[in-house]
Each structure stands twice: as C-alpha cells, then as structure tokens.
Coordinates of C-alpha atoms in Angstrom, one line a residue:
M16 CA -32.4 -52.8 -5.3
M17 CA -34.2 -50.6 -7.8
G18 CA -37.7 -49.6 -6.6
P19 CA -40.8 -49.9 -8.7
R20 CA -41.6 -47.4 -11.4
Q21 CA -43.6 -44.4 -10.1
E22 CA -46.9 -44.0 -11.9
A23 CA -49.7 -41.6 -11.3
Q24 CA -52.8 -43.3 -10.1
A25 CA -56.1 -41.6 -10.1
A26 CA -58.1 -41.6 -6.9
L27 CA -61.7 -40.8 -6.2
F28 CA -61.0 -38.7 -3.1
Y29 CA -58.1 -36.6 -1.9
E30 CA -57.4 -35.1 1.4
F31 CA -55.3 -31.9 0.8
S32 CA -54.6 -28.8 2.9
L33 CA -52.8 -25.8 1.6
E34 CA -51.8 -24.9 5.2
D35 CA -49.7 -28.1 5.4
H36 CA -48.0 -27.6 2.1
V37 CA -46.7 -24.0 2.6
P38 CA -43.3 -24.1 4.3
Q39 CA -43.2 -22.5 7.8
A40 CA -40.2 -20.4 6.8
H41 CA -41.8 -19.1 3.6
L42 CA -41.6 -15.3 3.3
L43 CA -45.3 -15.0 2.7
R44 CA -46.1 -16.5 6.1
S45 CA -44.2 -13.7 7.7
I46 CA -45.6 -11.0 5.4
D47 CA -49.2 -12.3 6.0
R48 CA -49.0 -11.4 9.7
F49 CA -48.6 -7.7 8.8
V50 CA -51.1 -7.3 5.9
D51 CA -54.2 -5.6 7.3
L52 CA -56.9 -5.4 4.6
S53 CA -59.9 -5.2 7.0
G54 CA -60.8 -1.6 6.0
I55 CA -60.6 -2.1 2.2
R56 CA -64.3 -2.8 1.7
T57 CA -65.3 0.2 3.7
H58 CA -62.8 2.4 1.9
L59 CA -64.2 1.3 -1.5
A60 CA -67.9 1.1 -0.7
E61 CA -68.9 4.3 -2.4
F62 CA -67.1 3.4 -5.6
Y63 CA -69.1 0.2 -6.2
S64 CA -72.6 0.1 -7.7
H65 CA -75.5 -1.4 -5.6
T66 CA -76.7 -3.3 -8.6
G67 CA -75.2 -5.6 -11.2
R68 CA -73.1 -8.7 -11.0
P69 CA -70.8 -9.3 -7.9
S70 CA -67.3 -8.0 -8.5
V71 CA -64.0 -9.7 -7.9
D72 CA -63.1 -9.4 -4.2
P73 CA -60.8 -6.3 -4.0
E74 CA -58.9 -7.9 -1.1
L75 CA -57.9 -10.8 -3.5
L76 CA -56.7 -8.3 -6.1
I77 CA -54.6 -6.4 -3.6
R78 CA -53.1 -9.6 -2.2
M79 CA -52.2 -10.7 -5.8
L80 CA -50.6 -7.3 -6.5
L81 CA -48.5 -7.6 -3.3
V82 CA -47.3 -11.1 -4.3
G83 CA -46.3 -9.6 -7.7
Y84 CA -44.4 -6.7 -6.2
C85 CA -42.8 -8.7 -3.4
F86 CA -41.4 -11.3 -5.8
G87 CA -40.7 -9.2 -8.8
I88 CA -43.4 -10.5 -11.0
R89 CA -43.9 -7.5 -13.3
S90 CA -46.5 -8.9 -15.8
E91 CA -50.1 -9.2 -14.6
R92 CA -50.7 -12.0 -17.0
R93 CA -47.7 -14.0 -15.6
L94 CA -48.9 -13.1 -12.1
C95 CA -52.2 -14.8 -12.7
E96 CA -50.3 -17.9 -14.0
E97 CA -48.0 -18.0 -11.0
V98 CA -50.9 -17.7 -8.5
H99 CA -52.7 -20.4 -10.3
L100 CA -49.7 -22.8 -10.0
N101 CA -47.9 -21.8 -6.8
L102 CA -49.4 -23.2 -3.6
A103 CA -47.9 -20.6 -1.3
Y104 CA -49.3 -17.8 -3.5
R105 CA -52.7 -19.4 -3.4
W106 CA -52.5 -19.7 0.4
F107 CA -51.6 -16.0 0.7
C108 CA -54.4 -14.9 -1.6
R109 CA -57.0 -17.0 0.3
L110 CA -57.7 -19.2 -2.8
D111 CA -58.5 -22.8 -2.5
L112 CA -57.4 -25.4 -5.0
N113 CA -60.8 -25.2 -6.8
D114 CA -61.0 -21.4 -6.8
R115 CA -60.5 -19.6 -10.1
V116 CA -57.8 -16.9 -10.4
P117 CA -59.1 -13.6 -11.8
D118 CA -58.4 -12.7 -15.3
H119 CA -55.4 -10.3 -15.9
S120 CA -57.7 -7.7 -17.4
T121 CA -59.4 -7.2 -14.0
F122 CA -56.3 -5.5 -12.7
S123 CA -56.3 -2.8 -15.4
K124 CA -60.0 -2.0 -14.9
N125 CA -59.6 -1.6 -11.1
L126 CA -56.2 0.2 -11.1
H127 CA -57.3 2.8 -13.6
G128 CA -60.8 3.0 -12.1
R129 CA -61.9 2.7 -8.5
F130 CA -58.5 2.0 -6.9
R131 CA -57.1 5.2 -8.3
E132 CA -60.2 7.3 -7.7
S133 CA -60.4 6.2 -4.0
E134 CA -56.6 6.5 -3.5
L135 CA -56.7 2.9 -2.2
L136 CA -53.0 2.3 -2.8
R137 CA -52.0 5.4 -0.8
H138 CA -54.3 4.1 2.0
L139 CA -52.6 0.6 1.8
F140 CA -49.1 2.1 2.0
E141 CA -50.0 4.4 4.9
T142 CA -51.6 1.4 6.7
T143 CA -48.3 -0.4 6.4
V144 CA -46.3 2.6 7.7
T145 CA -48.7 2.8 10.7
R146 CA -47.9 -0.9 11.4
C147 CA -44.2 -0.1 11.2
I148 CA -44.6 2.7 13.7
A149 CA -46.6 0.4 16.0
E150 CA -43.9 -2.2 15.9
G151 CA -41.3 0.4 17.0
L152 CA -39.4 0.6 13.7
V153 CA -40.0 4.3 13.2
S154 CA -38.9 7.0 15.7
G155 CA -39.2 10.0 13.4
Q156 CA -36.1 11.6 14.7
R157 CA -33.7 11.1 11.7
M158 CA -35.0 11.0 8.2
A159 CA -33.3 10.8 4.8
I160 CA -34.5 11.8 1.4
D161 CA -33.4 10.8 -2.1
A162 CA -34.7 10.1 -5.6
S163 CA -34.0 7.5 -8.2
L164 CA -34.7 7.5 -12.0
I165 CA -37.1 4.8 -13.2
E166 CA -37.4 4.3 -16.9
A167 CA -40.9 5.2 -18.3
D168 CA -42.8 3.1 -20.8
A169 CA -41.8 5.4 -23.7
N170 CA -39.2 5.7 -26.4
K171 CA -37.6 8.4 -28.6
Q172 CA -39.0 7.0 -31.8
N173 CA -42.5 8.1 -30.7
S174 CA -41.6 11.7 -29.5
T175 CA -41.5 15.3 -30.7
P176 CA -38.6 17.8 -30.3
K177 CA -39.3 20.8 -28.0
E178 CA -39.3 23.2 -31.0
E179 CA -42.4 21.4 -32.4
W180 CA -44.2 20.5 -29.3
D181 CA -47.3 22.5 -28.4
A182 CA -49.6 21.2 -25.6
T183 CA -52.3 23.7 -26.5
T184 CA -53.2 21.8 -29.7
I185 CA -54.1 18.6 -27.8
D186 CA -57.8 17.8 -27.6
P187 CA -58.4 16.2 -24.1
M188 CA -61.5 14.5 -25.4
D189 CA -59.6 12.4 -28.0
A190 CA -56.3 12.0 -26.0
P191 CA -55.2 8.8 -24.3
R192 CA -55.4 8.5 -20.5
A193 CA -51.7 9.3 -20.0
V194 CA -51.9 12.5 -22.1
R195 CA -55.0 13.7 -20.2
E196 CA -53.1 13.2 -16.9
Y197 CA -50.2 15.2 -18.4
L198 CA -52.5 18.1 -19.2
D199 CA -54.0 17.9 -15.6
T200 CA -50.5 18.1 -14.0
L201 CA -49.1 21.1 -15.9
D202 CA -49.8 23.4 -12.9
E203 CA -48.5 20.9 -10.3
A204 CA -45.2 21.6 -8.6
A205 CA -44.0 18.0 -9.1
F206 CA -44.5 18.1 -12.9
G207 CA -45.3 21.0 -15.2
A208 CA -44.8 23.8 -12.7
A209 CA -41.5 22.5 -11.4
S210 CA -39.6 24.3 -14.2
N211 CA -40.3 26.4 -17.2
V212 CA -37.6 24.7 -19.1
Q213 CA -39.0 22.3 -21.7
P214 CA -37.4 18.9 -22.2
K215 CA -35.4 18.2 -25.4
F216 CA -38.0 15.6 -26.4
T217 CA -41.6 14.9 -25.4
S218 CA -43.1 11.5 -25.7
H219 CA -46.4 11.1 -27.4
S220 CA -47.5 8.1 -25.3
D221 CA -46.4 9.5 -22.0
P222 CA -45.7 13.3 -22.3
A223 CA -45.3 13.8 -18.5
S224 CA -42.1 11.7 -18.4
Q225 CA -38.8 13.5 -18.6
W226 CA -36.2 13.1 -21.3
T227 CA -32.9 12.8 -19.3
A228 CA -29.3 11.7 -19.6
A229 CA -28.6 11.9 -15.9
R230 CA -27.0 8.5 -15.8
K231 CA -24.2 9.7 -18.0
G232 CA -25.2 7.2 -20.7
P233 CA -27.9 7.0 -23.4
A234 CA -30.8 9.4 -22.7
F235 CA -34.2 8.0 -22.0
F236 CA -37.7 9.0 -20.7
S237 CA -38.1 8.5 -17.0
Y238 CA -39.9 9.4 -13.8
S239 CA -38.3 10.1 -10.4
D240 CA -39.2 7.8 -7.4
N241 CA -38.7 10.0 -4.3
Y242 CA -38.3 8.2 -0.9
L243 CA -38.5 9.7 2.5
I244 CA -37.2 7.1 5.0
D245 CA -36.7 6.8 8.7
T246 CA -33.0 5.9 9.2
D247 CA -33.6 3.7 12.3
Y248 CA -34.5 0.6 10.3
G249 CA -34.8 2.0 6.8
V250 CA -38.6 2.1 6.7
I251 CA -40.1 4.1 3.9
V252 CA -42.5 6.7 5.5
D253 CA -43.5 8.4 2.3
V254 CA -43.1 8.2 -1.5
E255 CA -43.8 10.6 -4.3
A256 CA -43.6 10.5 -8.1
T257 CA -42.2 13.5 -9.9
R258 CA -40.5 14.6 -13.1
S259 CA -36.8 13.7 -13.3
I260 CA -35.5 17.2 -12.6
R261 CA -33.8 18.6 -9.5
Q262 CA -36.5 21.3 -8.9
A263 CA -39.3 18.7 -8.8
E264 CA -37.4 16.3 -6.6
V265 CA -36.5 19.0 -4.1
G266 CA -40.0 20.2 -4.1
S267 CA -41.4 16.8 -3.3
T268 CA -39.4 16.9 0.0
K269 CA -41.7 19.6 1.3
T270 CA -44.8 17.7 0.2
M271 CA -43.7 14.5 1.9
L272 CA -42.5 16.2 5.2
R273 CA -45.9 18.0 5.4
R274 CA -47.8 14.8 4.7
V275 CA -46.0 12.6 7.4
K276 CA -46.6 15.4 9.9
D277 CA -50.3 15.4 9.1
R278 CA -50.8 11.7 8.8
F279 CA -48.4 10.2 11.4
D280 CA -47.4 13.3 13.5
L281 CA -43.8 12.7 12.6
H282 CA -41.5 15.8 12.7
P283 CA -37.8 14.9 12.2
E284 CA -35.0 16.5 14.2
R285 CA -32.7 16.3 11.2
L286 CA -33.0 15.6 7.4
I287 CA -30.2 13.8 5.6
A288 CA -29.8 14.3 1.8
D289 CA -27.2 14.9 -0.9
T290 CA -26.0 18.1 -2.4
A291 CA -28.9 18.4 -4.8
Y292 CA -31.1 19.3 -1.8
G293 CA -28.6 21.9 -0.4
T294 CA -30.0 24.9 -2.2
G295 CA -30.6 28.1 -0.2
P296 CA -34.4 28.1 -0.4
M297 CA -34.5 24.4 0.7
L298 CA -32.2 24.9 3.6
G299 CA -34.0 28.1 4.7
W300 CA -37.3 26.1 4.6
L301 CA -35.9 23.4 6.8
V302 CA -34.2 25.8 9.3
E303 CA -37.4 27.8 9.6
R304 CA -39.2 24.5 10.7
K305 CA -36.5 23.6 13.2
I306 CA -35.2 20.7 11.1
A307 CA -31.4 20.4 11.2
P308 CA -30.2 20.1 7.6
H309 CA -27.5 17.4 7.4
I310 CA -27.0 18.3 3.8
P311 CA -23.9 19.4 1.8
V312 CA -24.4 23.0 0.8
F313 CA -25.0 23.6 -2.9
D314 CA -22.5 26.5 -3.3
K315 CA -20.9 27.9 -6.5
S316 CA -19.0 30.8 -4.8
S317 CA -15.6 29.1 -4.9
R318 CA -13.0 30.4 -7.3
S319 CA -10.6 28.4 -9.5
D320 CA -7.9 31.2 -9.9
G321 CA -6.6 30.9 -6.3
T322 CA -8.0 34.2 -5.1
W323 CA -10.0 34.6 -1.9
T324 CA -13.5 33.2 -1.9
R325 CA -16.5 34.3 0.1
A326 CA -15.6 31.7 2.8
D327 CA -12.4 33.7 3.5
F328 CA -14.5 36.8 4.5
E329 CA -16.0 37.0 8.0
W330 CA -19.7 37.8 8.2
D331 CA -20.7 40.5 10.8
A332 CA -24.4 40.1 11.2
E333 CA -24.7 42.8 13.8
N334 CA -23.4 45.5 11.4
D335 CA -24.6 43.9 8.2
Q336 CA -21.2 43.7 6.6
Y337 CA -18.3 41.4 5.6
I338 CA -14.8 41.8 7.0
C339 CA -12.0 40.9 4.7
P340 CA -8.8 39.1 5.9
E341 CA -7.0 42.5 6.0
G342 CA -9.7 43.8 8.4
H343 CA -11.6 46.1 5.9
A344 CA -15.4 46.3 5.8
L345 CA -17.5 45.4 2.7
K346 CA -20.9 47.1 3.1
Q347 CA -24.1 46.9 1.1
F348 CA -25.1 50.5 1.8
R349 CA -22.9 53.3 3.1
R350 CA -25.6 55.9 3.8
N351 CA -29.2 56.0 5.1
Y352 CA -32.0 56.3 2.5
S353 CA -35.0 58.5 3.2
D354 CA -36.9 56.4 0.7
P355 CA -37.3 52.8 2.1
N356 CA -37.7 51.4 -1.3
R357 CA -34.1 52.2 -2.2
G358 CA -32.7 50.5 0.9
P359 CA -32.2 46.8 1.6
T360 CA -35.3 44.7 0.9
G361 CA -34.3 41.5 2.7
K362 CA -35.1 39.4 -0.4
G363 CA -33.1 38.1 -3.3
T364 CA -29.3 38.7 -3.6
A365 CA -27.5 41.5 -1.8
R366 CA -24.1 42.9 -3.0
Y367 CA -21.4 44.0 -0.5
R368 CA -18.6 46.3 -1.8
A369 CA -15.4 47.5 -0.4
L370 CA -14.2 51.1 -1.0
K371 CA -12.1 51.5 -4.2
L372 CA -9.5 53.6 -2.4
T373 CA -9.1 50.9 0.3
C374 CA -8.7 48.1 -2.2
Q375 CA -6.2 50.0 -4.4
A376 CA -3.9 50.6 -1.4
C377 CA -4.3 47.0 0.1
P378 CA -1.2 44.8 0.0
S379 CA -3.3 41.7 -0.6
K380 CA -5.1 43.0 -3.7
A381 CA -3.5 40.4 -5.9
K382 CA -5.0 37.7 -3.7
C383 CA -8.4 39.3 -3.5
C384 CA -9.4 41.2 -6.7
P385 CA -6.5 41.4 -9.2
N386 CA -8.8 42.1 -12.1
A387 CA -11.2 44.6 -10.4
D388 CA -10.9 48.0 -8.8
A389 CA -12.6 46.8 -5.6
R390 CA -13.9 43.5 -4.2
K391 CA -17.5 42.6 -4.3
I392 CA -19.3 39.8 -2.5
T393 CA -22.9 38.6 -3.1
R394 CA -25.0 37.2 -0.2
E395 CA -28.3 35.3 -0.9
E396 CA -31.5 35.6 1.1
H397 CA -31.0 32.2 2.8
E398 CA -27.2 32.6 3.5
D399 CA -27.9 32.2 7.3
A400 CA -29.4 28.8 6.7
R401 CA -26.5 27.9 4.5
Q402 CA -24.2 28.8 7.4
V403 CA -26.2 26.5 9.7
A404 CA -25.6 23.7 7.3
R405 CA -21.9 24.4 7.0
D406 CA -21.6 24.4 10.8
I407 CA -23.4 21.1 11.0
A408 CA -21.0 19.6 8.4
K409 CA -18.2 20.1 10.8
T410 CA -19.7 17.8 13.5
R411 CA -19.4 14.1 14.3
Q412 CA -23.1 13.7 13.9
Y413 CA -22.9 14.8 10.3
E414 CA -20.4 12.0 9.5
I415 CA -22.8 9.5 11.0
S416 CA -25.6 11.0 8.9
M417 CA -23.7 10.6 5.7
K418 CA -23.3 6.9 6.4
L419 CA -27.0 6.6 7.2
R420 CA -27.9 8.2 3.9
K421 CA -26.7 5.0 2.2
K422 CA -29.8 3.3 3.5
V423 CA -31.9 5.2 0.9
E424 CA -29.6 4.1 -1.9
M425 CA -29.8 0.5 -0.7
L426 CA -33.6 0.6 -0.9
F427 CA -33.4 1.8 -4.5
A428 CA -30.9 -1.0 -5.3
H429 CA -33.3 -3.5 -3.7
L430 CA -36.2 -1.9 -5.7
K431 CA -34.5 -2.5 -9.0
R432 CA -32.6 -5.7 -8.4
I433 CA -35.0 -7.7 -6.2
L434 CA -38.4 -6.2 -7.0
G435 CA -37.4 -5.8 -10.7
L436 CA -38.8 -2.2 -11.0
G437 CA -36.3 -0.9 -13.5
R438 CA -39.0 0.1 -16.0
L439 CA -42.6 1.2 -15.5
R440 CA -45.5 -0.7 -17.0
L441 CA -48.1 2.0 -16.3
R442 CA -48.1 5.3 -18.0
G443 CA -48.8 8.8 -16.9
P444 CA -48.2 10.5 -13.5
C445 CA -50.9 8.4 -11.8
G446 CA -49.5 5.2 -13.2
A447 CA -46.0 6.0 -11.9
N448 CA -47.4 7.0 -8.5
D449 CA -49.4 3.7 -8.3
E450 CA -46.3 1.6 -9.1
F451 CA -44.1 3.5 -6.6
L452 CA -46.7 3.1 -3.8
L453 CA -47.1 -0.6 -4.4
A454 CA -43.3 -1.1 -4.5
A455 CA -42.8 0.9 -1.3
T456 CA -45.6 -1.1 0.4
A457 CA -43.9 -4.4 -0.6
Q458 CA -40.5 -3.2 0.6
N459 CA -41.9 -2.2 4.0
L460 CA -43.7 -5.5 4.3
R461 CA -40.5 -7.4 3.5
K462 CA -38.7 -5.3 6.1
L463 CA -41.3 -6.3 8.7
A464 CA -41.1 -9.9 7.7
K465 CA -37.3 -9.9 8.0
I466 CA -37.2 -8.3 11.4
F467 CA -40.2 -10.2 12.8
P468 CA -40.3 -13.6 11.0
A469 CA -43.2 -15.9 11.6
P470 CA -42.6 -18.3 14.5
Q471 CA -41.6 -21.8 13.4
Q472 CA -44.1 -24.6 14.3
T473 CA -43.1 -28.2 14.6
R474 CA -45.0 -30.5 12.3
K475 CA -47.1 -33.2 13.9
A476 CA -45.9 -36.8 13.2

C-alpha cells in the first residue's frame, strides 16, 4: 500500500557526523591523504601582521582552491556556494556544519597579496611533486615537454595595433596590476625578451598576453602553459607560464630543467618533445648537458626541386669538409690565414664550397647545382647536435618516445575538459602562473588519488 506522506518535522537536537555522510569512494577522500599543508603557516608567517583582527585560515583557502581546481569550479563566488552546500567539500575543507564559508573576496586579496609575494602556490606544487617522488611515481629518467595555448581574459575590442602601441608612455603609478606586471617582465626571457617582434595587437587590460592565430582559427589573446612531465606515470614535475611564441616556450624548457635539478635533483637521460623544440641551439644545449634529445630536428635544408640536399653529402669532421656523392670535397677554407680573425670562428653559420672547375666538369651537376656555377652548403654552429638527434630518430627507443609524448597532450586535454581551464580568470603573467600552478597541483593530486585510492571501510551496522 502507499506509505504516509513524508513531512519534515523539526527536532530540538540532531546527531550528525560529516565523516559518516561522505562516501568512502569519494575522490576527495583519496586526495586528502596526499595534501600536506603542515608547513603553510610557517611559510606565510612573515607576511602576516602581529596585530589586528585574526585572518581567515590560509589552509582553509588553499583547500577550497584545490576543490575548485579539482572539480572544475572556475568561479570563486560559485566555489563558496558549493562548499557551503556540499558535505564532501565541507569535510575536505575541515568545516563543520555551523562554520561559515569565507567570502569570495578573501581569495582575491590573498592571491594578489601574500600568496603571490611568498610564492606559496609554487611551494604547494613542489610539495605535491615531492610526494609523487616519495610514492615512486617519478624516476627522472625520461621527461617530456610541451606547451598549450590558454585563452587570456582579454579581447580585441580593447586593444591597440602594434603601429600605435608604445610602452614607454605608460605611467606605472596609474596603471592596473596586470599592466605593471607587463612592464616588469619586458626583460624576462619568458615574456618581453623572448622576441623583438611585436604582436599584431596589444591588449589594454592584459598587455603581456600574446595575440595569436596558432589554432588555425580566429585569433585571440593567450598565454602558453608549459608542462615538464615524467613519462613513467605522467606526473607534472614543473610548470611555467610564457608568451605564446615558440622562442618563449623553448626557452622555458631550460628554466624548468634547471629548476627540477636544483629542487628535486632530477636530471633526465632523455627529453621528448615535438619539432618546435628541435632547433640547433636547443639541441646543442641538451647534448652539452648529456641529455639525449628525442626530438625531431627543425631543419629547412631540404629542397623541393629534386636536387641533392645537405643530407646527401657526407660530413668529414676530421678534415672539416663535406664529401659530395661524386667524391669531391667542399671546404670552408682552402688556405691557411696568418690573421686568425679571418679564419673559422666556430660560431654562427659556416659555408662550404666546391671548386668551380670541379662542378663544371661533374656529370651530376644537373642533380646538384643546375642553376649555380658551384655547389655551396651551409653548416650551423650546432650541426653536431642536430646529427645526434637524427641518429637517435633512427632507433627503436625513439619510436617509444614519440608514443610517450602523447602523455603531455593527454594532460592538456584533461586540463581543459575536466578541470575547465580553457580561459584564464586572472590577468597578467603572475595571474597566469598562479592558475597554471594550481591546475598542475590538482592534476598531480588526482593522479595520486587514482593510483592510490583510499582504502574502503565497511560501515558499522
């Protein structure tokens, strides 16, 4: 038969436990086991005043931010509402049913203030990486690097063409925070100093963002989120925000490799990346540090007219010359110079030439240099490192590395689809860096929770 109508009845006393109402298989239970915030107060001690009203617990703010980034809650106002209503969120944030949730404005004051000044978010991220290393998820032998475009909080309607933009006319005293950060990063390799080429448009609200059409669609303002991962389990070991140009993204690789060496004593045997990182200087930098570059070579020496390319010529390092398929030598210098300044410098691009008489009499001239009197070949400073990368590309290990590189792309897909980081909320280089650090921290915590889930406990009858 039909049961009685359910009606809410008020009671004078309730016995309620958050612990009993959070499912044992909830993701936050597994994540909570790996969140170590014991050192936050010590880390922030010098950034708080000794007088005045007590502040909101910084550990509570960090836990709420982790909830927001782990579950794709992009709005801080909505995050406060969700923590207020969701019992699992309250349990993770150590809030009882009667505890008030902080106001959303508290996040802005702390993110732009003491959290940024103390580099707390970098400290939080590195603490998570340390835990991943302790759990055996990071060996440091094989690492992969890549970058992904994240749309900035800027639009073309509030921008200036490069012909009219002049940063010297900006008064830092009256400029917004994002503009002041832009002025402070003009000499940094990841932003202003990465390239002398000015973007087509510069945003007024976030001038450090890059106007780009790299997605082969409508152009937009963006930042590049650079990930350095360990390919064993896809753990992010470092993250860096840069302008969305190749020079800045490649330059961030050196910064991150140096940092993981200093912070975690990790020095990879190989680095895996795509062709954008296969430039001569980058390959030379890696080879010099005994890091095997599993990277396709960025090479424009190929020809489209069917004639012999540089790859068809054999390099004779002992005699500093190229040997053509017909057995003739192409040399850079054919006599000794008494003045050392006129001889080879070992820097820049060297030109190797064959003798005109030899080429004119050669039966393969039509395949070699049909439109020139003699064949010329250029050799860059880091050509030896390029050859190292070409030799690696012929191995079985290189094929495996190209498959492992997809782990970085999967992390970026997860970042945008699951965590919802398709567009930034914070402006300026520091704002982009803060969001990227929090997102990478959330991804590592979710990785730990997936591999080491919380043990299931049977409920008592």
